[in-house]
Amino acid sequence: KQEVTQIPAALSVPEGENLVLNCSFTDSAIYNLQWFRQDPGKGLTSLLLIQSSQREQTSGRLNASLDKSSGRSTLYIAASQPGDSATYLCAVSGAGSYQLTFGKGTKLSVIP
Amino acid sequence: NAGVTQTPKFQVLKTGQSMTLQCAQDMNHNSMYWYRQDPGMGLRLIYYSASEGTTDKGEVPNGYNVSRLNKREFSLRLESAAPSQTSVYFCASSPLAYTDTQYFGPGTRLTVL
């Protein structure tokens, strides 16, 4: 059974810092990996989707990398801002599976 | 373009009561999903509908039923609510299935007393 782990569970950084969030998964036979953002009391917003054949995806200040063989992904946030404060969730889909397996998330606080 | 909408936003039930959570999407997506989110457990898939006319069980289907009413709407029914079903429920949709980004609704916060 696929398991997704996100470390750390919570992270607090001063505004302007670059930071990295980590995601690991136990079964490397994935179809894609997605990073989501969740604000308190809200639904999830998709940030980046990386297909299993890709190594990274970029959107603005966000860069996500994928190393399928080692079962790891990182989300890099450049020049963090208070508006980046949220919980970030990583999810993987298995080949041929409709099910996304989610990690429990990293709660990020960016201090002004 | 409202995206994915869910009703109600909040609901309190007594043990044994029934209710239906409604979900609709206006993006012409083929696939729709129901998740529950619990503290310390993350999001777990309850049921999904890969396309109109099909539904399948996810990781935690017990105590729930679903109906894919048409391409736009996917409802989740609790026939006899239990305190263990206290959770936040999210509906999501995607253009196709596992290949695509999923778009989430704002959630329904359900408390079962």
Short mmCIF file of N, CA, C and O in Angstrom, two decimals, chain A residues 32-80:
data_model
loop_
_atom_site.label_atom_id
_atom_site.label_comp_id
_atom_site.label_asym_id
_atom_site.label_seq_id
_atom_site.Cartn_x
_atom_site.Cartn_y
_atom_site.Cartn_z
N ASN A 32 1.78 10.16 -11.41
CA ASN A 32 2.17 11.55 -11.25
C ASN A 32 2.17 11.92 -9.78
O ASN A 32 1.76 11.14 -8.92
N LEU A 33 2.71 13.10 -9.49
CA LEU A 33 2.75 13.64 -8.14
C LEU A 33 2.23 15.07 -8.19
O LEU A 33 2.57 15.82 -9.10
N GLN A 34 1.40 15.40 -7.23
CA GLN A 34 0.83 16.74 -7.21
C GLN A 34 1.11 17.41 -5.88
O GLN A 34 1.11 16.75 -4.83
N TRP A 35 1.33 18.71 -5.93
CA TRP A 35 1.42 19.54 -4.74
C TRP A 35 0.19 20.44 -4.69
O TRP A 35 -0.18 21.05 -5.70
N PHE A 36 -0.42 20.48 -3.49
CA PHE A 36 -1.60 21.31 -3.26
C PHE A 36 -1.32 22.27 -2.11
O PHE A 36 -0.48 22.01 -1.25
N ARG A 37 -2.11 23.32 -2.09
CA ARG A 37 -2.10 24.27 -0.98
C ARG A 37 -3.50 24.27 -0.37
O ARG A 37 -4.51 24.24 -1.10
N GLN A 38 -3.56 24.30 0.97
CA GLN A 38 -4.85 24.39 1.66
C GLN A 38 -4.79 25.51 2.69
O GLN A 38 -3.99 25.46 3.62
N ASP A 39 -5.66 26.50 2.53
CA ASP A 39 -5.79 27.56 3.52
C ASP A 39 -6.80 27.13 4.57
O ASP A 39 -7.69 26.32 4.30
N PRO A 40 -6.69 27.65 5.78
CA PRO A 40 -7.57 27.21 6.88
C PRO A 40 -9.05 27.32 6.51
O PRO A 40 -9.51 28.36 6.04
N GLY A 41 -9.78 26.23 6.72
CA GLY A 41 -11.21 26.23 6.45
C GLY A 41 -11.58 26.22 4.98
O GLY A 41 -12.75 26.43 4.64
N LYS A 42 -10.60 25.98 4.12
CA LYS A 42 -10.86 26.04 2.67
C LYS A 42 -10.56 24.69 2.02
O LYS A 42 -10.02 23.78 2.64
N GLY A 43 -10.89 24.62 0.73
CA GLY A 43 -10.54 23.44 -0.04
C GLY A 43 -9.10 23.49 -0.49
O GLY A 43 -8.33 24.37 -0.12
N LEU A 44 -8.72 22.50 -1.31
CA LEU A 44 -7.35 22.40 -1.80
C LEU A 44 -7.23 23.11 -3.15
O LEU A 44 -8.12 23.03 -3.99
N THR A 45 -6.09 23.75 -3.34
CA THR A 45 -5.77 24.39 -4.61
C THR A 45 -4.54 23.71 -5.19
O THR A 45 -3.51 23.62 -4.52
N SER A 46 -4.64 23.25 -6.43
CA SER A 46 -3.50 22.60 -7.06
C SER A 46 -2.42 23.62 -7.39
O SER A 46 -2.70 24.68 -7.94
N LEU A 47 -1.19 23.28 -7.04
CA LEU A 47 -0.04 24.17 -7.32
C LEU A 47 0.74 23.66 -8.53
O LEU A 47 1.02 24.41 -9.46
N LEU A 48 1.15 22.41 -8.46
CA LEU A 48 1.99 21.84 -9.51
C LEU A 48 1.68 20.36 -9.65
O LEU A 48 1.40 19.69 -8.66
N LEU A 49 1.74 19.88 -10.88
CA LEU A 49 1.60 18.45 -11.15
C LEU A 49 2.83 18.02 -11.94
O LEU A 49 3.19 18.65 -12.95
N ILE A 50 3.50 16.97 -11.48
CA ILE A 50 4.67 16.43 -12.18
C ILE A 50 4.34 15.03 -12.65
O ILE A 50 4.00 14.16 -11.84
N GLN A 51 4.43 14.80 -13.95
CA GLN A 51 4.25 13.45 -14.47
C GLN A 51 5.46 12.61 -14.11
O GLN A 51 6.55 13.14 -13.89
N SER A 52 5.28 11.31 -14.07
CA SER A 52 6.36 10.42 -13.62
C SER A 52 7.59 10.50 -14.53
O SER A 52 8.71 10.21 -14.10
N SER A 53 7.39 10.91 -15.76
CA SER A 53 8.52 11.02 -16.71
C SER A 53 9.27 12.34 -16.58
O SER A 53 10.31 12.53 -17.21
N GLN A 54 8.74 13.25 -15.76
CA GLN A 54 9.36 14.57 -15.62
C GLN A 54 10.23 14.61 -14.36
O GLN A 54 10.04 13.84 -13.43
N ARG A 55 11.14 15.58 -14.36
CA ARG A 55 12.01 15.75 -13.20
C ARG A 55 11.59 16.95 -12.35
O ARG A 55 11.85 16.97 -11.15
N GLU A 56 11.01 17.97 -13.02
CA GLU A 56 10.60 19.13 -12.25
C GLU A 56 9.56 19.93 -13.01
O GLU A 56 9.38 19.79 -14.22
N GLN A 57 8.87 20.78 -12.23
CA GLN A 57 7.90 21.72 -12.77
C GLN A 57 8.06 23.03 -12.02
O GLN A 57 8.35 23.04 -10.82
N THR A 58 7.84 24.13 -12.74
CA THR A 58 7.99 25.45 -12.13
C THR A 58 6.75 26.28 -12.40
O THR A 58 6.16 26.21 -13.49
N SER A 59 6.37 27.06 -11.37
CA SER A 59 5.30 28.03 -11.53
C SER A 59 5.62 29.22 -10.65
O SER A 59 5.55 29.14 -9.42
N GLY A 60 6.03 30.32 -11.28
CA GLY A 60 6.37 31.51 -10.51
C GLY A 60 7.49 31.25 -9.53
O GLY A 60 8.57 30.80 -9.90
N ARG A 61 7.21 31.49 -8.24
CA ARG A 61 8.24 31.28 -7.21
C ARG A 61 8.33 29.83 -6.73
O ARG A 61 9.09 29.53 -5.82
N LEU A 62 7.52 28.98 -7.29
CA LEU A 62 7.47 27.57 -6.87
C LEU A 62 8.20 26.68 -7.87
O LEU A 62 8.05 26.85 -9.08
N ASN A 63 8.96 25.73 -7.30
CA ASN A 63 9.61 24.72 -8.14
C ASN A 63 9.48 23.39 -7.44
O ASN A 63 9.86 23.24 -6.28
N ALA A 64 8.91 22.42 -8.14
CA ALA A 64 8.78 21.08 -7.58
C ALA A 64 9.66 20.12 -8.36
O ALA A 64 9.70 20.16 -9.59
N SER A 65 10.37 19.27 -7.64
CA SER A 65 11.20 18.26 -8.27
C SER A 65 10.70 16.88 -7.91
O SER A 65 10.04 16.69 -6.89
N LEU A 66 11.04 15.92 -8.75
CA LEU A 66 10.63 14.54 -8.51
C LEU A 66 11.78 13.60 -8.81
O LEU A 66 12.39 13.66 -9.88
N ASP A 67 12.10 12.75 -7.84
CA ASP A 67 13.07 11.67 -8.03
C ASP A 67 12.30 10.38 -7.76
O ASP A 67 12.20 9.94 -6.61
N LYS A 68 11.76 9.80 -8.82
CA LYS A 68 10.88 8.65 -8.66
C LYS A 68 11.63 7.45 -8.09
O LYS A 68 11.11 6.73 -7.25
N SER A 69 12.86 7.26 -8.51
CA SER A 69 13.59 6.07 -8.09
C SER A 69 13.85 6.06 -6.60
O SER A 69 13.87 5.00 -5.96
N SER A 70 14.05 7.23 -6.02
CA SER A 70 14.29 7.30 -4.57
C SER A 70 13.01 7.59 -3.80
O SER A 70 13.03 7.62 -2.56
N GLY A 71 11.89 7.82 -4.51
CA GLY A 71 10.62 8.05 -3.83
C GLY A 71 10.56 9.39 -3.12
O GLY A 71 10.04 9.47 -2.00
N ARG A 72 11.08 10.43 -3.77
CA ARG A 72 11.11 11.73 -3.12
C ARG A 72 10.71 12.85 -4.05
O ARG A 72 10.98 12.82 -5.26
N SER A 73 10.08 13.87 -3.46
CA SER A 73 9.78 15.11 -4.15
C SER A 73 10.04 16.27 -3.20
O SER A 73 9.90 16.11 -1.97
N THR A 74 10.45 17.39 -3.75
CA THR A 74 10.60 18.59 -2.95
C THR A 74 9.84 19.73 -3.60
O THR A 74 9.72 19.80 -4.83
N LEU A 75 9.32 20.61 -2.76
CA LEU A 75 8.70 21.84 -3.22
C LEU A 75 9.54 22.99 -2.70
O LEU A 75 9.67 23.16 -1.48
N TYR A 76 10.12 23.74 -3.61
CA TYR A 76 10.97 24.86 -3.28
C TYR A 76 10.16 26.14 -3.45
O TYR A 76 9.55 26.35 -4.50
N ILE A 77 10.14 26.97 -2.40
CA ILE A 77 9.45 28.25 -2.46
C ILE A 77 10.52 29.34 -2.31
O ILE A 77 11.21 29.40 -1.28
N ALA A 78 10.62 30.19 -3.30
CA ALA A 78 11.62 31.26 -3.27
C ALA A 78 11.02 32.52 -2.68
O ALA A 78 9.83 32.82 -2.86
N ALA A 79 11.86 33.25 -1.94
CA ALA A 79 11.47 34.56 -1.41
C ALA A 79 10.09 34.51 -0.77
O ALA A 79 9.15 35.19 -1.22
N SER A 80 9.97 33.73 0.28
CA SER A 80 8.67 33.49 0.90
C SER A 80 8.00 34.79 1.36
O SER A 80 8.67 35.77 1.74
#
